[in-house]
Tab-separated table of C-alpha atoms in Angstrom:
chain	number	residue	atom	x	y	z
A	189	MET	CA	-0.657	-0.224	0.073
A	190	ARG	CA	1.007	3.248	-0.750
A	191	GLN	CA	0.974	6.259	1.790
A	192	PHE	CA	1.431	10.145	1.709
A	193	LYS	CA	2.742	12.802	4.091
A	194	LYS	CA	3.287	16.585	3.309
A	195	GLY	CA	5.702	16.421	0.233
A	196	VAL	CA	6.841	12.577	0.522
A	197	TYR	CA	5.544	9.348	-1.316
A	198	ILE	CA	5.863	6.156	1.040
A	199	LYS	CA	6.191	2.831	-0.960
A	200	ASP	CA	7.885	-0.237	1.085
A	201	ASN	CA	8.474	1.881	4.122
A	202	VAL	CA	10.903	3.911	1.860
A	203	GLU	CA	9.980	7.466	1.844
A	204	TYR	CA	10.647	9.079	-1.483
A	205	THR	CA	10.756	12.943	-1.402
A	206	GLN	CA	8.749	15.145	-4.269
A	207	GLU	CA	12.135	16.422	-5.763
A	208	LEU	CA	13.408	12.876	-5.839
A	209	ILE	CA	10.587	11.199	-7.696
A	210	ASN	CA	10.637	14.164	-10.294
A	211	ARG	CA	14.595	13.459	-10.848
A	212	HIS	CA	14.004	9.840	-11.513
A	213	ALA	CA	10.790	10.300	-13.642
A	214	GLU	CA	12.847	12.753	-15.464
A	215	HIS	CA	14.121	10.200	-17.939
A	216	LEU	CA	11.375	7.965	-18.354
A	217	PRO	CA	9.193	8.496	-22.039
A	218	VAL	CA	5.458	9.854	-22.125
A	219	GLU	CA	2.747	7.374	-22.521
A	220	GLU	CA	-0.595	7.863	-23.002
A	221	VAL	CA	-3.127	5.264	-21.258
A	222	ASN	CA	-6.713	4.805	-20.465
A	223	ILE	CA	-7.605	6.834	-17.070
A	224	SER	CA	-9.922	3.885	-16.848
A	225	ASP	CA	-7.099	1.487	-16.232
A	226	LEU	CA	-5.909	3.330	-13.435
A	227	ASN	CA	-6.054	2.664	-10.173
A	228	ILE	CA	-8.198	5.446	-8.344
A	229	ASP	CA	-9.486	3.680	-5.621
A	230	GLU	CA	-6.898	3.303	-2.984
A	231	PRO	CA	-6.929	4.985	0.608
A	232	PHE	CA	-6.575	8.792	-0.104
A	233	PHE	CA	-4.228	11.095	1.735
A	234	TRP	CA	-4.946	14.603	1.098
A	235	LYS	CA	-5.508	16.487	4.377
A	236	ILE	CA	-9.312	17.870	3.833
A	237	ASP	CA	-10.242	18.254	7.717
A	238	ASN	CA	-12.405	21.877	6.964
A	239	LEU	CA	-14.118	23.498	4.073
A	240	PHE	CA	-10.858	25.855	3.549
A	241	ASP	CA	-8.937	22.349	2.654
A	242	PHE	CA	-11.295	21.597	0.582
A	243	ILE	CA	-11.281	24.882	-1.170
A	244	ASN	CA	-7.306	24.806	-1.443
A	245	HIS	CA	-7.482	21.822	-3.070
A	246	VAL	CA	-10.268	22.826	-5.894
A	247	ASN	CA	-8.108	25.684	-6.400
A	248	ARG	CA	-4.882	23.860	-6.736
A	249	MET	CA	-6.967	21.315	-9.692
A	250	ASN	CA	-8.382	24.288	-10.946
A	251	LYS	CA	-4.946	25.660	-12.036
A	252	LYS	CA	-4.359	22.676	-13.808
A	253	THR	CA	-5.249	22.545	-17.739
A	254	GLY	CA	-6.074	18.669	-17.656
A	255	ASP	CA	-3.302	18.041	-20.524
A	256	GLU	CA	-0.158	18.009	-17.804
A	257	ILE	CA	1.799	14.188	-17.714
A	258	ILE	CA	1.509	12.316	-14.055
A	259	ILE	CA	3.680	10.207	-12.823
A	260	ILE	CA	2.488	6.392	-11.817
A	261	GLY	CA	3.768	3.140	-10.768
A	262	LYS	CA	3.957	-0.451	-12.465
A	263	ASP	CA	0.748	-1.106	-10.895
A	264	MET	CA	-0.721	1.695	-12.481
A	265	ASN	CA	-1.396	3.409	-8.891
A	266	ILE	CA	-0.695	7.337	-9.140
A	267	ILE	CA	2.422	8.234	-7.520
A	268	ASP	CA	2.362	12.133	-8.358
A	269	GLY	CA	-0.262	14.149	-9.999
A	270	ASN	CA	-3.506	13.868	-8.469
A	271	HIS	CA	-4.930	17.246	-8.732
A	272	ARG	CA	-4.150	17.158	-12.688
A	273	LEU	CA	-5.537	13.636	-12.840
A	274	ALA	CA	-8.750	14.957	-11.316
A	275	LYS	CA	-8.896	18.014	-13.364
A	276	ALA	CA	-8.617	15.584	-16.657
A	277	ILE	CA	-11.763	13.454	-15.278
A	278	ILE	CA	-14.142	16.825	-14.650
A	279	GLU	CA	-13.171	17.436	-18.353
A	280	GLY	CA	-14.308	14.179	-19.680
A	281	LYS	CA	-10.684	13.251	-21.075
A	282	LYS	CA	-10.775	9.066	-21.491
A	283	THR	CA	-7.092	9.060	-21.798
A	284	ILE	CA	-4.004	11.327	-19.979
A	285	LYS	CA	0.193	11.094	-20.579
A	286	VAL	CA	1.791	9.446	-17.876
A	287	LYS	CA	5.500	8.608	-17.037
A	288	LYS	CA	5.414	5.033	-15.320
A	289	PHE	CA	8.185	3.443	-13.100
A	290	ARG	CA	8.188	-0.006	-14.053
A	291	ILE	CA	11.017	-0.763	-11.611
A	292	PHE	CA	10.713	1.606	-8.474
A	293	PRO	CA	14.154	3.543	-7.919
A	294	HIS	CA	15.846	2.376	-4.714
A	295	CYS	CA	17.768	5.544	-3.437
């Protein structure tokens, strides 16, 4: 199971900062995948405790174009790009551009 804490992705008890994930994803090829193939039913770790938090996430999503690349794992889980993916889904897009880790980097 994946976990998040602010600015950190946790996989197999190893913490990966956003900077580290982006650095390792930099050279991955861009692919287009069906949104319906993505694993988006895992527990979600956005902090939404009140209306202000909710509005903050809506604003972040609204700043996206829905065309940006997201980063996913080999099991099609979202590593980075939930706001971008949410925007694409709301816009009715069927596909999204991704960079996919087939093997997660050991750092």
